[in-house]
Amino acid sequence: MHPRADAPLHRPGLLGSETRVSGRRSSTAHRSAGVNAPTEISVPGRVAVLGMGLIGGSFALALSAADAEATIVGHDPDAEGLAAALERGVIHEAAGSAEAAVAGAGLVVLAMPVDLIPAACRALAGHVHPNAAVTDVGSAKLDVVTAGEEAFGGRFVGGHPMAGSERHGIDAADPELFGGAWWILTPTEQTSSDAYARVRALVGSLKALPVALDPSVHDALIARLSHVPQLAASALVSTAAAGGDREELLGLAAGGFRDVTRIAASSPELWVAILRSNRSAVLEGLGGLRDSLADLEEMIAAERWDDVREYLAAARTARLELFARPDPPGEPVTLAIPVQDRPGLLAEVTTAAGRLGANIEDLRIIHSTEGGQGRLEMVIAGAERAAALAEELRGLGYRVEELPPGVESYG
């Protein structure tokens, strides 16, 4: 379980407007001098989820499991799907429009198909409460984050849960879908530190593992890890089925073929939306795959079997290393960083952790009553990763201090 997965939803810094500060609540007077700190939110426990598909429905179920007091308002243009979500108890209220759903919500989750999210941001810009946090679950981020920040400014925090299924729709919703899965957040120089902390804490409460990446880095990585493999699986099935001997094919298809092509059963409509939203990165990834296949074709045509063996051995080693069970990270280490109220702070620090593979188990923002300086505290899993992150941040000009074990903060 994620270290903070069992935290209550209404603790400071989650859906409320208070940032977690050494286990106590900070006042709005203290927050006024913090890093891009928003003011009070009207209804902290009211959450609008727009999109009642697999991810939106699973999010709503997981959120209800994390906090029975949260009120979840859902909307979906598919009236039958929305009615089913209400009947199943996935949501508490069904709204007739997106505008009605977001009214008074302290958190808005955009869970519609990714290619519809930018337009939804523009349409809802004047309807979301001015201090609500807004996030999304789309698997392409650059265009979404650009539109989200144009509509909501620093209150928008891009997100992408690395979880899914070949099944889709509200009937496939699963409250355990996100357990143990990476949930990528994509802060930028505009991101409010308070909004980020609240969304990050929310992700942890769903038993997911939050990690920060730059939006463009996210899109390039996910194209290679998810989007191109989806196309490769579909191409394999199409190639195998092209001979017109489907009955024989079905009779001979073994576990390996089934495993490699499982994701080809996913929704075509969903994937067209994803590919459209991440077109450039997908094309680059397809080019890399094409080059690799061309190399293999050339080796086999020339009967260069030693080269083929080396290629396969290198791929085998990479596969084993990629999915090897990591060593236990060790005891958590708290890093304290004095911070000024300046754009880009949060994105710089958290994406540095993401690049180094440093798992941020907890994140706290200590707002100061004196001037614009506060303190950012991060709990990092393992002394080695914490030391590497501290060195990286010092190289970026930050003053980083390691707090003694058992000390959550000074002052």
mmCIF file of C-alpha atoms in Angstrom:
data_model
loop_
_atom_site.group_PDB
_atom_site.id
_atom_site.type_symbol
_atom_site.label_atom_id
_atom_site.label_comp_id
_atom_site.label_asym_id
_atom_site.label_seq_id
_atom_site.Cartn_x
_atom_site.Cartn_y
_atom_site.Cartn_z
ATOM 1 C CA MET A 1 0.000 0.000 0.000
ATOM 2 C CA HIS A 2 1.154 3.526 -0.694
ATOM 3 C CA PRO A 3 2.494 5.110 2.531
ATOM 4 C CA ARG A 4 -0.322 7.630 2.675
ATOM 5 C CA ALA A 5 -3.046 5.613 1.008
ATOM 6 C CA ASP A 6 -5.022 5.238 4.215
ATOM 7 C CA ALA A 7 -5.230 8.971 4.896
ATOM 8 C CA PRO A 8 -8.738 10.437 5.282
ATOM 9 C CA LEU A 9 -9.982 12.458 2.352
ATOM 10 C CA HIS A 10 -10.706 15.585 4.363
ATOM 11 C CA ARG A 11 -7.323 15.942 5.975
ATOM 12 C CA PRO A 12 -5.639 19.317 5.336
ATOM 13 C CA GLY A 13 -4.324 19.660 1.825
ATOM 14 C CA LEU A 14 -6.596 17.141 0.109
ATOM 15 C CA LEU A 15 -9.941 18.558 -0.945
ATOM 16 C CA GLY A 16 -9.930 21.376 1.571
ATOM 17 C CA SER A 17 -7.955 24.538 1.075
ATOM 18 C CA GLU A 18 -5.475 23.899 3.864
ATOM 19 C CA THR A 19 -2.012 22.563 3.182
ATOM 20 C CA ARG A 20 -0.717 19.761 5.360
ATOM 21 C CA VAL A 21 1.628 21.329 7.919
ATOM 22 C CA SER A 22 3.286 19.040 10.453
ATOM 23 C CA GLY A 23 0.009 17.336 11.289
ATOM 24 C CA ARG A 24 -1.826 20.561 12.151
ATOM 25 C CA ARG A 25 -3.935 23.041 10.217
ATOM 26 C CA SER A 26 -2.523 26.286 8.941
ATOM 27 C CA SER A 27 -4.658 29.408 9.045
ATOM 28 C CA THR A 28 -5.738 31.407 6.038
ATOM 29 C CA ALA A 29 -3.660 34.304 7.381
ATOM 30 C CA HIS A 30 -0.557 32.129 7.176
ATOM 31 C CA ARG A 31 -1.507 30.956 3.725
ATOM 32 C CA SER A 32 -1.704 34.416 2.264
ATOM 33 C CA ALA A 33 2.075 34.635 1.994
ATOM 34 C CA GLY A 34 2.557 31.110 0.649
ATOM 35 C CA VAL A 35 3.511 29.825 -2.763
ATOM 36 C CA ASN A 36 0.584 30.533 -5.100
ATOM 37 C CA ALA A 37 -1.782 29.635 -2.251
ATOM 38 C CA PRO A 38 -5.502 29.719 -3.081
ATOM 39 C CA THR A 39 -8.118 30.996 -0.687
ATOM 40 C CA GLU A 40 -10.955 29.032 0.854
ATOM 41 C CA ILE A 41 -12.910 26.602 -1.286
ATOM 42 C CA SER A 42 -16.676 26.684 -1.038
ATOM 43 C CA VAL A 43 -17.448 22.975 -0.625
ATOM 44 C CA PRO A 44 -14.240 20.981 -0.019
ATOM 45 C CA GLY A 45 -15.931 17.561 -0.040
ATOM 46 C CA ARG A 46 -17.977 18.098 -3.219
ATOM 47 C CA VAL A 47 -16.291 16.490 -6.224
ATOM 48 C CA ALA A 48 -17.444 16.730 -9.841
ATOM 49 C CA VAL A 49 -16.489 13.829 -12.105
ATOM 50 C CA LEU A 50 -17.163 14.507 -15.781
ATOM 51 C CA GLY A 51 -17.188 11.232 -17.681
ATOM 52 C CA MET A 52 -18.679 7.982 -16.410
ATOM 53 C CA GLY A 53 -16.496 5.512 -18.270
ATOM 54 C CA LEU A 54 -14.022 3.014 -16.835
ATOM 55 C CA ILE A 55 -11.657 5.612 -15.372
ATOM 56 C CA GLY A 56 -14.248 8.141 -14.216
ATOM 57 C CA GLY A 57 -16.392 5.449 -12.639
ATOM 58 C CA SER A 58 -13.422 3.753 -10.983
ATOM 59 C CA PHE A 59 -12.233 7.108 -9.659
ATOM 60 C CA ALA A 60 -15.640 7.789 -8.120
ATOM 61 C CA LEU A 61 -15.803 4.349 -6.500
ATOM 62 C CA ALA A 62 -12.254 4.597 -5.151
ATOM 63 C CA LEU A 63 -12.923 8.075 -3.799
ATOM 64 C CA SER A 64 -16.061 6.901 -2.011
ATOM 65 C CA ALA A 65 -14.057 4.066 -0.463
ATOM 66 C CA ALA A 66 -11.398 6.537 0.710
ATOM 67 C CA ASP A 67 -13.898 8.960 2.240
ATOM 68 C CA ALA A 68 -17.526 8.117 2.894
ATOM 69 C CA GLU A 69 -18.302 11.807 3.494
ATOM 70 C CA ALA A 70 -17.331 12.997 0.007
ATOM 71 C CA THR A 71 -20.243 13.972 -2.241
ATOM 72 C CA ILE A 72 -19.580 12.890 -5.819
ATOM 73 C CA VAL A 73 -21.534 14.566 -8.600
ATOM 74 C CA GLY A 74 -21.306 12.926 -12.007
ATOM 75 C CA HIS A 75 -22.122 13.961 -15.538
ATOM 76 C CA ASP A 76 -21.911 12.185 -18.860
ATOM 77 C CA PRO A 77 -23.622 13.018 -22.165
ATOM 78 C CA ASP A 78 -24.570 9.328 -22.341
ATOM 79 C CA ALA A 79 -27.809 9.451 -20.350
ATOM 80 C CA GLU A 80 -27.976 5.670 -19.951
ATOM 81 C CA GLY A 81 -24.439 5.467 -18.627
ATOM 82 C CA LEU A 82 -25.092 8.327 -16.216
ATOM 83 C CA ALA A 83 -28.286 6.690 -14.962
ATOM 84 C CA ALA A 84 -26.435 3.404 -14.490
ATOM 85 C CA ALA A 85 -23.731 5.175 -12.468
ATOM 86 C CA LEU A 86 -26.355 6.664 -10.179
ATOM 87 C CA GLU A 87 -28.259 3.389 -9.850
ATOM 88 C CA ARG A 88 -25.091 1.465 -8.975
ATOM 89 C CA GLY A 89 -24.108 4.023 -6.362
ATOM 90 C CA VAL A 90 -20.970 5.051 -8.243
ATOM 91 C CA ILE A 91 -22.040 8.686 -7.803
ATOM 92 C CA HIS A 92 -24.307 10.410 -5.314
ATOM 93 C CA GLU A 93 -25.853 12.922 -7.701
ATOM 94 C CA ALA A 94 -26.345 12.978 -11.472
ATOM 95 C CA ALA A 95 -26.109 16.409 -13.103
ATOM 96 C CA GLY A 96 -27.881 17.248 -16.337
ATOM 97 C CA SER A 97 -24.944 19.277 -17.637
ATOM 98 C CA ALA A 98 -21.241 19.695 -17.029
ATOM 99 C CA GLU A 99 -21.876 23.252 -15.853
ATOM 100 C CA ALA A 100 -24.349 22.034 -13.233
ATOM 101 C CA ALA A 101 -21.962 19.299 -12.098
ATOM 102 C CA VAL A 102 -19.061 21.651 -11.364
ATOM 103 C CA ALA A 103 -21.151 24.273 -9.548
ATOM 104 C CA GLY A 104 -19.768 24.625 -6.030
ATOM 105 C CA ALA A 105 -17.347 21.702 -6.362
ATOM 106 C CA GLY A 106 -14.009 21.916 -4.573
ATOM 107 C CA LEU A 107 -12.445 19.479 -7.042
ATOM 108 C CA VAL A 108 -13.255 18.866 -10.711
ATOM 109 C CA VAL A 109 -12.046 15.706 -12.461
ATOM 110 C CA LEU A 110 -12.155 15.686 -16.265
ATOM 111 C CA ALA A 111 -12.576 12.009 -17.171
ATOM 112 C CA MET A 112 -14.002 12.276 -20.676
ATOM 113 C CA PRO A 113 -12.050 11.008 -23.750
ATOM 114 C CA VAL A 114 -8.735 12.821 -23.913
ATOM 115 C CA ASP A 115 -9.426 14.582 -27.207
ATOM 116 C CA LEU A 116 -12.491 16.252 -25.652
ATOM 117 C CA ILE A 117 -10.694 17.621 -22.590
ATOM 118 C CA PRO A 118 -9.276 20.845 -24.133
ATOM 119 C CA ALA A 119 -12.730 21.921 -25.348
ATOM 120 C CA ALA A 120 -14.227 21.029 -21.961
ATOM 121 C CA CYS A 121 -11.666 23.255 -20.244
ATOM 122 C CA ARG A 122 -12.603 26.186 -22.428
ATOM 123 C CA ALA A 123 -16.332 25.597 -21.925
ATOM 124 C CA LEU A 124 -16.063 25.335 -18.131
ATOM 125 C CA ALA A 125 -13.623 28.187 -17.526
ATOM 126 C CA GLY A 126 -16.325 30.518 -16.235
ATOM 127 C CA HIS A 127 -18.294 27.900 -14.318
ATOM 128 C CA VAL A 128 -15.755 26.242 -12.006
ATOM 129 C CA HIS A 129 -15.417 27.819 -8.561
ATOM 130 C CA PRO A 130 -12.448 30.243 -8.670
ATOM 131 C CA ASN A 131 -10.593 28.324 -5.956
ATOM 132 C CA ALA A 132 -11.415 24.753 -6.990
ATOM 133 C CA ALA A 133 -8.625 22.443 -8.089
ATOM 134 C CA VAL A 134 -9.056 20.892 -11.539
ATOM 135 C CA THR A 135 -7.372 17.737 -12.796
ATOM 136 C CA ASP A 136 -7.812 15.239 -15.613
ATOM 137 C CA VAL A 137 -7.062 11.592 -16.351
ATOM 138 C CA GLY A 138 -6.077 11.798 -20.030
ATOM 139 C CA SER A 139 -3.193 9.728 -21.402
ATOM 140 C CA ALA A 140 -1.782 12.612 -23.476
ATOM 141 C CA LYS A 141 -0.787 15.732 -21.627
ATOM 142 C CA LEU A 142 0.764 18.558 -23.631
ATOM 143 C CA ASP A 143 -2.393 19.865 -25.342
ATOM 144 C CA VAL A 144 -4.518 19.126 -22.272
ATOM 145 C CA VAL A 145 -2.234 20.997 -19.875
ATOM 146 C CA THR A 146 -2.014 23.962 -22.239
ATOM 147 C CA ALA A 147 -5.812 24.206 -22.435
ATOM 148 C CA GLY A 148 -6.247 23.555 -18.715
ATOM 149 C CA GLU A 149 -3.887 26.325 -17.711
ATOM 150 C CA GLU A 150 -5.428 28.760 -20.169
ATOM 151 C CA ALA A 151 -8.823 28.069 -18.591
ATOM 152 C CA PHE A 152 -7.958 27.606 -14.914
ATOM 153 C CA GLY A 153 -4.430 28.941 -14.436
ATOM 154 C CA GLY A 154 -2.365 27.374 -11.682
ATOM 155 C CA ARG A 155 -5.379 25.507 -10.294
ATOM 156 C CA PHE A 156 -5.091 22.939 -13.104
ATOM 157 C CA VAL A 157 -2.951 19.879 -12.379
ATOM 158 C CA GLY A 158 -2.573 17.460 -15.275
ATOM 159 C CA GLY A 159 -2.903 13.788 -14.352
ATOM 160 C CA HIS A 160 -2.708 10.344 -15.927
ATOM 161 C CA PRO A 161 -3.392 7.126 -13.990
ATOM 162 C CA MET A 162 -1.385 4.263 -15.501
ATOM 163 C CA ALA A 163 -4.234 1.807 -15.131
ATOM 164 C CA GLY A 164 -6.857 0.480 -17.469
ATOM 165 C CA SER A 165 -8.590 -2.523 -18.950
ATOM 166 C CA GLU A 166 -9.756 -3.889 -22.282
ATOM 167 C CA ARG A 167 -13.240 -3.429 -20.856
ATOM 168 C CA HIS A 168 -14.827 -0.008 -20.922
ATOM 169 C CA GLY A 169 -17.895 1.816 -19.698
ATOM 170 C CA ILE A 170 -19.435 2.233 -16.274
ATOM 171 C CA ASP A 171 -20.065 -1.513 -15.911
ATOM 172 C CA ALA A 172 -16.292 -2.066 -15.889
ATOM 173 C CA ALA A 173 -15.671 0.455 -13.076
ATOM 174 C CA ASP A 174 -13.514 -0.993 -10.294
ATOM 175 C CA PRO A 175 -12.634 0.745 -6.995
ATOM 176 C CA GLU A 176 -9.332 -1.186 -6.877
ATOM 177 C CA LEU A 177 -8.252 -0.225 -10.402
ATOM 178 C CA PHE A 178 -5.632 2.271 -9.242
ATOM 179 C CA GLY A 179 -4.170 0.282 -6.354
ATOM 180 C CA GLY A 180 -0.376 0.160 -6.710
ATOM 181 C CA ALA A 181 -0.479 1.878 -10.123
ATOM 182 C CA TRP A 182 1.602 4.890 -11.087
ATOM 183 C CA TRP A 183 -0.409 8.088 -11.397
ATOM 184 C CA ILE A 184 1.556 10.661 -13.352
ATOM 185 C CA LEU A 185 1.096 14.337 -12.477
ATOM 186 C CA THR A 186 2.422 17.007 -14.829
ATOM 187 C CA PRO A 187 3.045 20.270 -12.954
ATOM 188 C CA THR A 188 4.414 23.262 -14.862
ATOM 189 C CA GLU A 189 5.769 26.665 -13.925
ATOM 190 C CA GLN A 190 2.175 27.881 -13.521
ATOM 191 C CA THR A 191 1.000 25.140 -11.147
ATOM 192 C CA SER A 192 -0.214 26.278 -7.729
ATOM 193 C CA SER A 193 1.710 24.447 -5.033
ATOM 194 C CA ASP A 194 -1.429 24.091 -2.930
ATOM 195 C CA ALA A 195 -3.462 22.678 -5.835
ATOM 196 C CA TYR A 196 -0.677 20.226 -6.619
ATOM 197 C CA ALA A 197 -0.389 19.113 -2.994
ATOM 198 C CA ARG A 198 -4.140 18.563 -2.780
ATOM 199 C CA VAL A 199 -4.349 16.553 -6.005
ATOM 200 C CA ARG A 200 -1.268 14.557 -5.067
ATOM 201 C CA ALA A 201 -2.711 13.697 -1.660
ATOM 202 C CA LEU A 202 -5.963 12.685 -3.328
ATOM 203 C CA VAL A 203 -4.085 10.332 -5.651
ATOM 204 C CA GLY A 204 -2.372 8.749 -2.650
ATOM 205 C CA SER A 205 -5.717 8.222 -0.937
ATOM 206 C CA LEU A 206 -6.789 6.125 -3.945
ATOM 207 C CA LYS A 207 -3.821 3.783 -3.247
ATOM 208 C CA ALA A 208 -2.040 4.968 -6.406
ATOM 209 C CA LEU A 209 1.613 6.033 -6.586
ATOM 210 C CA PRO A 210 2.010 9.667 -7.708
ATOM 211 C CA VAL A 211 5.039 10.695 -9.762
ATOM 212 C CA ALA A 212 5.736 14.035 -11.473
ATOM 213 C CA LEU A 213 6.840 14.441 -15.091
ATOM 214 C CA ASP A 214 7.050 17.329 -17.516
ATOM 215 C CA PRO A 215 4.066 17.164 -19.923
ATOM 216 C CA SER A 216 6.208 16.754 -23.050
ATOM 217 C CA VAL A 217 8.393 14.113 -21.379
ATOM 218 C CA HIS A 218 5.228 12.285 -20.337
ATOM 219 C CA ASP A 219 3.891 12.214 -23.887
ATOM 220 C CA ALA A 220 7.143 10.858 -25.338
ATOM 221 C CA LEU A 221 7.461 8.143 -22.690
ATOM 222 C CA ILE A 222 3.825 7.060 -22.824
ATOM 223 C CA ALA A 223 3.928 6.875 -26.618
ATOM 224 C CA ARG A 224 6.680 4.247 -26.312
ATOM 225 C CA LEU A 225 5.260 2.439 -23.287
ATOM 226 C CA SER A 226 1.560 2.400 -24.158
ATOM 227 C CA HIS A 227 0.459 3.979 -27.411
ATOM 228 C CA VAL A 228 2.877 2.301 -29.837
ATOM 229 C CA PRO A 229 2.471 -1.119 -28.125
ATOM 230 C CA GLN A 230 -1.291 -0.775 -28.625
ATOM 231 C CA LEU A 231 -0.771 -0.236 -32.353
ATOM 232 C CA ALA A 232 1.766 -3.059 -32.512
ATOM 233 C CA ALA A 233 -0.708 -5.459 -30.891
ATOM 234 C CA SER A 234 -3.416 -4.451 -33.349
ATOM 235 C CA ALA A 235 -1.002 -4.858 -36.266
ATOM 236 C CA LEU A 236 -0.015 -8.340 -35.086
ATOM 237 C CA VAL A 237 -3.643 -9.452 -34.906
ATOM 238 C CA SER A 238 -4.417 -7.941 -38.312
ATOM 239 C CA THR A 239 -1.388 -9.653 -39.859
ATOM 240 C CA ALA A 240 -2.243 -13.014 -38.327
ATOM 241 C CA ALA A 241 -5.894 -12.781 -39.377
ATOM 242 C CA ALA A 242 -5.168 -11.638 -42.933
ATOM 243 C CA GLY A 243 -4.829 -15.149 -44.345
ATOM 244 C CA GLY A 244 -8.532 -15.943 -44.207
ATOM 245 C CA ASP A 245 -7.975 -19.038 -42.043
ATOM 246 C CA ARG A 246 -9.475 -17.732 -38.830
ATOM 247 C CA GLU A 247 -10.745 -21.082 -37.561
ATOM 248 C CA GLU A 248 -7.284 -22.637 -37.807
ATOM 249 C CA LEU A 249 -5.789 -19.486 -36.313
ATOM 250 C CA LEU A 250 -8.087 -19.577 -33.302
ATOM 251 C CA GLY A 251 -7.339 -23.248 -32.774
ATOM 252 C CA LEU A 252 -3.577 -22.745 -32.766
ATOM 253 C CA ALA A 253 -3.292 -19.389 -30.985
ATOM 254 C CA ALA A 254 -1.346 -20.089 -27.803
ATOM 255 C CA GLY A 255 -0.689 -18.160 -24.639
ATOM 256 C CA GLY A 256 2.157 -16.099 -26.068
ATOM 257 C CA PHE A 257 0.080 -14.712 -28.920
ATOM 258 C CA ARG A 258 -2.831 -14.063 -26.582
ATOM 259 C CA ASP A 259 -0.621 -12.232 -24.083
ATOM 260 C CA VAL A 260 1.082 -10.052 -26.687
ATOM 261 C CA THR A 261 -2.177 -9.097 -28.401
ATOM 262 C CA ARG A 262 -4.508 -8.817 -25.383
ATOM 263 C CA ILE A 263 -4.712 -5.022 -25.592
ATOM 264 C CA ALA A 264 -5.882 -5.178 -29.214
ATOM 265 C CA ALA A 265 -9.343 -5.867 -27.752
ATOM 266 C CA SER A 266 -9.528 -2.315 -26.370
ATOM 267 C CA SER A 267 -12.066 0.264 -27.556
ATOM 268 C CA PRO A 268 -11.235 1.650 -31.044
ATOM 269 C CA GLU A 269 -13.041 4.924 -30.279
ATOM 270 C CA LEU A 270 -10.962 5.426 -27.154
ATOM 271 C CA TRP A 271 -7.719 4.758 -28.963
ATOM 272 C CA VAL A 272 -8.444 7.032 -31.900
ATOM 273 C CA ALA A 273 -8.959 9.834 -29.371
ATOM 274 C CA ILE A 274 -5.670 8.996 -27.640
ATOM 275 C CA LEU A 275 -3.665 8.761 -30.862
ATOM 276 C CA ARG A 276 -5.087 12.024 -32.143
ATOM 277 C CA SER A 277 -4.072 13.752 -28.924
ATOM 278 C CA ASN A 278 -0.503 12.394 -28.937
ATOM 279 C CA ARG A 279 0.069 12.249 -32.686
ATOM 280 C CA SER A 280 3.619 13.631 -32.857
ATOM 281 C CA ALA A 281 5.037 11.416 -30.119
ATOM 282 C CA VAL A 282 3.242 8.353 -31.519
ATOM 283 C CA LEU A 283 4.656 8.966 -34.994
ATOM 284 C CA GLU A 284 8.142 9.232 -33.531
ATOM 285 C CA GLY A 285 7.623 6.003 -31.605
ATOM 286 C CA LEU A 286 6.304 4.209 -34.678
ATOM 287 C CA GLY A 287 9.399 5.340 -36.555
ATOM 288 C CA GLY A 288 11.595 3.746 -33.912
ATOM 289 C CA LEU A 289 9.626 0.501 -34.064
ATOM 290 C CA ARG A 290 9.776 0.491 -37.856
ATOM 291 C CA ASP A 291 13.568 0.926 -37.746
ATOM 292 C CA SER A 292 13.939 -1.948 -35.279
ATOM 293 C CA LEU A 293 11.820 -4.266 -37.420
ATOM 294 C CA ALA A 294 13.762 -3.221 -40.525
ATOM 295 C CA ASP A 295 17.021 -4.091 -38.764
ATOM 296 C CA LEU A 296 15.669 -7.523 -37.859
ATOM 297 C CA GLU A 297 14.403 -8.067 -41.395
ATOM 298 C CA GLU A 298 17.815 -7.196 -42.809
ATOM 299 C CA MET A 299 19.628 -9.522 -40.374
ATOM 300 C CA ILE A 300 17.352 -12.455 -41.152
ATOM 301 C CA ALA A 301 17.448 -11.870 -44.914
ATOM 302 C CA ALA A 302 21.258 -11.847 -44.788
ATOM 303 C CA GLU A 303 21.299 -14.868 -42.448
ATOM 304 C CA ARG A 304 23.277 -12.919 -39.838
ATOM 305 C CA TRP A 305 22.202 -15.225 -37.047
ATOM 306 C CA ASP A 306 24.811 -14.030 -34.582
ATOM 307 C CA ASP A 307 23.434 -10.497 -34.951
ATOM 308 C CA VAL A 308 19.900 -11.789 -34.476
ATOM 309 C CA ARG A 309 21.003 -13.628 -31.335
ATOM 310 C CA GLU A 310 22.641 -10.487 -29.961
ATOM 311 C CA TYR A 311 19.539 -8.426 -30.708
ATOM 312 C CA LEU A 312 17.243 -10.906 -28.979
ATOM 313 C CA ALA A 313 19.618 -11.258 -26.024
ATOM 314 C CA ALA A 314 19.790 -7.484 -25.565
ATOM 315 C CA ALA A 315 15.999 -7.251 -25.687
ATOM 316 C CA ARG A 316 15.695 -10.099 -23.182
ATOM 317 C CA THR A 317 18.083 -8.384 -20.767
ATOM 318 C CA ALA A 318 16.250 -5.080 -21.107
ATOM 319 C CA ARG A 319 12.919 -6.808 -20.454
ATOM 320 C CA LEU A 320 14.211 -8.546 -17.325
ATOM 321 C CA GLU A 321 15.731 -5.325 -15.994
ATOM 322 C CA LEU A 322 12.626 -3.306 -16.774
ATOM 323 C CA PHE A 323 10.365 -5.540 -14.709
ATOM 324 C CA ALA A 324 12.829 -6.686 -12.054
ATOM 325 C CA ARG A 325 11.566 -6.347 -8.502
ATOM 326 C CA PRO A 326 13.289 -3.245 -7.087
ATOM 327 C CA ASP A 327 15.264 -3.405 -3.879
ATOM 328 C CA PRO A 328 13.439 -2.043 -0.832
ATOM 329 C CA PRO A 329 14.028 1.729 -0.828
ATOM 330 C CA GLY A 330 14.920 1.915 2.858
ATOM 331 C CA GLU A 331 13.786 4.278 5.568
ATOM 332 C CA PRO A 332 12.105 7.552 4.555
ATOM 333 C CA VAL A 333 14.153 10.742 4.593
ATOM 334 C CA THR A 334 12.653 14.223 4.917
ATOM 335 C CA LEU A 335 14.190 17.009 2.828
ATOM 336 C CA ALA A 336 13.380 20.611 3.771
ATOM 337 C CA ILE A 337 13.762 23.339 1.134
ATOM 338 C CA PRO A 338 13.232 27.065 1.777
ATOM 339 C CA VAL A 339 11.240 28.360 -1.190
ATOM 340 C CA GLN A 340 10.288 31.731 -2.603
ATOM 341 C CA ASP A 341 6.967 32.545 -4.211
ATOM 342 C CA ARG A 342 8.052 32.207 -7.826
ATOM 343 C CA PRO A 343 6.658 30.483 -10.924
ATOM 344 C CA GLY A 344 8.006 27.059 -11.775
ATOM 345 C CA LEU A 345 9.151 26.095 -8.284
ATOM 346 C CA LEU A 346 6.928 23.069 -7.791
ATOM 347 C CA ALA A 347 7.357 21.728 -11.313
ATOM 348 C CA GLU A 348 11.141 22.025 -11.083
ATOM 349 C CA VAL A 349 11.411 20.216 -7.763
ATOM 350 C CA THR A 350 8.900 17.427 -8.368
ATOM 351 C CA THR A 351 9.977 16.659 -11.924
ATOM 352 C CA ALA A 352 13.589 16.471 -10.701
ATOM 353 C CA ALA A 353 12.425 13.754 -8.311
ATOM 354 C CA GLY A 354 10.621 12.015 -11.169
ATOM 355 C CA ARG A 355 13.728 12.040 -13.381
ATOM 356 C CA LEU A 356 15.798 10.417 -10.636
ATOM 357 C CA GLY A 357 13.158 7.856 -9.737
ATOM 358 C CA ALA A 358 12.892 9.289 -6.227
ATOM 359 C CA ASN A 359 9.527 8.344 -4.745
ATOM 360 C CA ILE A 360 7.951 11.279 -2.901
ATOM 361 C CA GLU A 361 5.995 9.553 -0.138
ATOM 362 C CA ASP A 362 4.633 12.803 1.268
ATOM 363 C CA LEU A 363 4.813 16.473 0.394
ATOM 364 C CA ARG A 364 4.108 19.421 2.670
ATOM 365 C CA ILE A 365 4.118 23.150 2.039
ATOM 366 C CA ILE A 366 4.820 25.316 5.076
ATOM 367 C CA HIS A 367 3.540 28.838 4.488
ATOM 368 C CA SER A 368 5.264 31.711 6.246
ATOM 369 C CA THR A 369 3.739 34.804 7.793
ATOM 370 C CA GLU A 370 6.875 36.765 6.918
ATOM 371 C CA GLY A 371 7.344 37.871 3.337
ATOM 372 C CA GLY A 372 7.030 35.497 0.410
ATOM 373 C CA GLN A 373 9.255 32.677 1.679
ATOM 374 C CA GLY A 374 7.940 29.391 2.948
ATOM 375 C CA ARG A 375 9.267 25.858 3.093
ATOM 376 C CA LEU A 376 8.695 22.759 1.005
ATOM 377 C CA GLU A 377 9.175 19.427 2.765
ATOM 378 C CA MET A 378 9.332 16.125 0.912
ATOM 379 C CA VAL A 379 9.522 12.665 2.416
ATOM 380 C CA ILE A 380 11.676 10.551 0.083
ATOM 381 C CA ALA A 381 11.799 6.750 0.173
ATOM 382 C CA GLY A 382 15.382 5.682 0.891
ATOM 383 C CA ALA A 383 18.525 7.562 1.884
ATOM 384 C CA GLU A 384 20.307 6.920 -1.423
ATOM 385 C CA ARG A 385 17.549 8.427 -3.560
ATOM 386 C CA ALA A 386 17.104 11.277 -1.083
ATOM 387 C CA ALA A 387 20.817 12.114 -1.276
ATOM 388 C CA ALA A 388 20.746 12.039 -5.077
ATOM 389 C CA LEU A 389 17.718 14.331 -5.163
ATOM 390 C CA ALA A 390 19.271 16.720 -2.640
ATOM 391 C CA GLU A 391 22.409 16.934 -4.784
ATOM 392 C CA GLU A 392 20.348 17.541 -7.916
ATOM 393 C CA LEU A 393 18.338 20.308 -6.247
ATOM 394 C CA ARG A 394 21.464 21.984 -4.863
ATOM 395 C CA GLY A 395 22.801 21.999 -8.410
ATOM 396 C CA LEU A 396 19.639 23.866 -9.400
ATOM 397 C CA GLY A 397 20.344 26.501 -6.750
ATOM 398 C CA TYR A 398 18.168 25.286 -3.874
ATOM 399 C CA ARG A 399 19.244 25.098 -0.253
ATOM 400 C CA VAL A 400 18.332 21.610 0.900
ATOM 401 C CA GLU A 401 18.439 20.329 4.461
ATOM 402 C CA GLU A 402 17.847 16.789 5.673
ATOM 403 C CA LEU A 403 15.677 16.696 8.771
ATOM 404 C CA PRO A 404 16.643 14.239 11.532
ATOM 405 C CA PRO A 405 14.541 11.051 11.777
ATOM 406 C CA GLY A 406 11.318 11.630 13.648
ATOM 407 C CA VAL A 407 11.361 15.387 13.046
ATOM 408 C CA GLU A 408 8.584 16.392 10.652
ATOM 409 C CA SER A 409 9.526 20.059 10.513
ATOM 410 C CA TYR A 410 11.218 22.840 12.384
ATOM 411 C CA GLY A 411 9.197 25.687 13.771
#
